[in-house]
Amino acid sequence: MSEQTVFSKALFESELSAGRKKNTEILSSVDSTNTYLKNLCKNRDMESGYSVIANSQTNGRGRLGKSFLSKGGVGIYLSYLFNVENVEPLKIPTLTAWCAVAVKNAVEAMCPVNCKIKWVNDIVYGGLKIAGILTETVFDAQSGKPKYAVVGIGINVNNSKSDIPKELEDKAVSLKIICGKEICREKLAAILIKELDKISDAFPENKEYYLSEYRKNCAVIGKKVTLRQQDTELSGTAMGIDGDFGLVLKKDGGELFTVTFGDVSVEGFYGH
Ligand code: BTN
């Protein structure tokens, strides 16, 4: 087996502001950083900003029960904790969209291309996926109310073409493939953590910047899409993003409606 590149805690910390008080755990391997962080914060009071980064995951998870390719030494597998006790429950899922803007900013700081956001949680370039986000809520054992949101972010960073399995060839891409050079994962992770810290300070009140960046960079607007929600499927045209990051669709019959969850497939994306 070939040697795996390690994720250097020292380099990562030197790239983060020296004064950052919040803890980031660096693990060499874990099943899933989201599962790890969810277990850590159950029955415990923890601060927003606690985060976990793993060099590899053995069971990286995506939305809708899908898996997330988590080869060791090449990607970023990161989970970040937000305390959401005082956030209106309906606003919690919008964290995914806010964090999509953070991931886009961090990726573009390291690889100067214009990437886009595929509603709601994917960062894409040329119709191929660079990164995905999985937000999971942890409920308070006593009150049953939402206490934390664990936002998990996976980025394809230094994957070579040969690291991308055949079935994902027309769906996924890495920053190394796009930029034609290796990217420093530690520096990218530090920039991303700083972007997430800004969200931790701003969420949910100061949404204007995130909403306007999301709208400007949402790749699906104006496109024909098919929406899947559990057992239902319908098609229409994506018209815009509403004030709560919902996707406004015009059904083929002309009727407008807004969706807040589900999966969209878009012509020209991921082999569709
Ligand atoms: C998706 O593409 O549907 C979301 C992918 C999210 C992957 C990240 S990697 C870090 C964190 N741990 C996981 O198991 N999943 C998220």
Short mmCIF file of N, CA, C and O in Angstrom, two decimals, residues 15 22 42 64-65 67 70 84 91 96 108 116 141 152 155 171 183 188 203 211 220 227 229 231 241 248 271-272:
data_model
loop_
_atom_site.label_atom_id
_atom_site.label_comp_id
_atom_site.label_asym_id
_atom_site.label_seq_id
_atom_site.Cartn_x
_atom_site.Cartn_y
_atom_site.Cartn_z
N GLU A 15 -1.17 28.48 9.93
CA GLU A 15 -1.97 29.22 8.95
C GLU A 15 -3.20 29.88 9.58
O GLU A 15 -3.78 30.79 9.02
N LYS A 22 -10.76 28.69 19.73
CA LYS A 22 -11.59 27.48 19.57
C LYS A 22 -10.72 26.30 19.15
O LYS A 22 -9.73 26.47 18.44
N LYS A 42 -23.00 15.18 22.22
CA LYS A 42 -24.20 14.67 22.90
C LYS A 42 -23.98 14.78 24.40
O LYS A 42 -22.93 14.37 24.90
N LEU A 64 -28.84 12.32 1.78
CA LEU A 64 -29.75 11.33 1.24
C LEU A 64 -29.16 9.92 1.27
O LEU A 64 -29.34 9.13 0.33
N GLY A 65 -28.40 9.63 2.32
CA GLY A 65 -27.87 8.28 2.53
C GLY A 65 -26.75 7.90 1.57
O GLY A 65 -26.32 6.74 1.55
N SER A 67 -22.79 7.90 0.01
CA SER A 67 -21.48 7.94 0.67
C SER A 67 -20.67 9.08 0.04
O SER A 67 -21.01 9.59 -1.03
N SER A 70 -13.73 9.44 0.35
CA SER A 70 -12.90 10.07 1.39
C SER A 70 -11.50 9.46 1.42
O SER A 70 -10.99 9.06 2.47
N VAL A 84 -26.95 26.09 18.18
CA VAL A 84 -28.15 26.69 17.57
C VAL A 84 -29.32 26.78 18.56
O VAL A 84 -30.46 26.94 18.14
N LYS A 91 -34.80 28.10 10.68
CA LYS A 91 -33.63 28.75 10.06
C LYS A 91 -32.41 27.82 10.07
O LYS A 91 -31.46 28.03 9.30
N THR A 96 -26.60 25.35 5.76
CA THR A 96 -25.94 24.66 4.65
C THR A 96 -25.62 25.64 3.53
O THR A 96 -24.52 25.64 2.97
N GLU A 108 -11.81 29.27 -3.74
CA GLU A 108 -11.34 30.25 -4.73
C GLU A 108 -10.09 31.01 -4.25
O GLU A 108 -9.32 31.50 -5.07
N LYS A 116 -19.14 27.50 -8.71
CA LYS A 116 -20.56 27.82 -8.55
C LYS A 116 -21.16 26.93 -7.45
O LYS A 116 -20.55 25.94 -7.03
N ALA A 141 -31.13 16.35 24.99
CA ALA A 141 -31.77 15.12 25.49
C ALA A 141 -32.98 15.43 26.37
O ALA A 141 -33.98 14.71 26.35
N GLY A 152 -20.79 19.28 8.09
CA GLY A 152 -19.67 18.48 7.58
C GLY A 152 -19.37 18.88 6.15
O GLY A 152 -20.28 19.01 5.32
N ILE A 155 -14.11 18.15 0.63
CA ILE A 155 -13.60 18.81 -0.59
C ILE A 155 -12.61 17.88 -1.30
O ILE A 155 -11.71 17.32 -0.66
N LYS A 171 -18.93 13.01 -12.85
CA LYS A 171 -19.67 13.72 -11.79
C LYS A 171 -18.75 14.55 -10.90
O LYS A 171 -19.16 15.58 -10.38
N ILE A 183 -2.55 21.47 -4.09
CA ILE A 183 -3.02 22.56 -3.23
C ILE A 183 -2.65 22.20 -1.79
O ILE A 183 -2.78 21.05 -1.39
N LEU A 188 -5.74 25.58 2.99
CA LEU A 188 -7.15 25.63 2.58
C LEU A 188 -8.07 25.41 3.79
O LEU A 188 -9.06 26.13 3.98
N PHE A 203 -24.51 34.30 12.02
CA PHE A 203 -25.74 33.51 11.84
C PHE A 203 -26.67 33.65 13.04
O PHE A 203 -26.21 33.57 14.16
N LEU A 211 -26.73 35.70 1.40
CA LEU A 211 -27.84 35.56 0.45
C LEU A 211 -27.44 36.13 -0.91
O LEU A 211 -27.66 35.50 -1.96
N VAL A 220 -27.85 26.89 -10.78
CA VAL A 220 -29.04 26.26 -11.36
C VAL A 220 -30.06 27.27 -11.91
O VAL A 220 -30.98 26.88 -12.62
N LEU A 227 -36.69 17.89 -9.64
CA LEU A 227 -36.60 17.88 -8.18
C LEU A 227 -37.11 16.55 -7.64
O LEU A 227 -38.17 16.07 -8.05
N GLN A 229 -38.10 14.71 -4.06
CA GLN A 229 -38.34 14.81 -2.61
C GLN A 229 -38.97 13.51 -2.20
O GLN A 229 -40.11 13.23 -2.60
N ASP A 231 -40.53 10.31 -2.35
CA ASP A 231 -41.03 9.52 -3.47
C ASP A 231 -41.52 10.35 -4.65
O ASP A 231 -41.91 9.82 -5.67
N ILE A 241 -33.66 32.35 -5.97
CA ILE A 241 -33.48 31.92 -4.57
C ILE A 241 -34.27 32.91 -3.72
O ILE A 241 -34.06 34.12 -3.83
N VAL A 248 -36.84 28.77 -5.93
CA VAL A 248 -38.12 29.08 -6.55
C VAL A 248 -38.16 28.41 -7.92
O VAL A 248 -37.29 28.64 -8.77
N GLY A 271 -23.23 14.55 -15.46
CA GLY A 271 -23.54 13.57 -16.50
C GLY A 271 -25.00 13.55 -16.93
O GLY A 271 -25.39 12.71 -17.74
N HIS A 272 -25.82 14.51 -16.43
CA HIS A 272 -27.23 14.53 -16.87
C HIS A 272 -27.36 15.24 -18.20
O HIS A 272 -26.64 16.19 -18.47
#
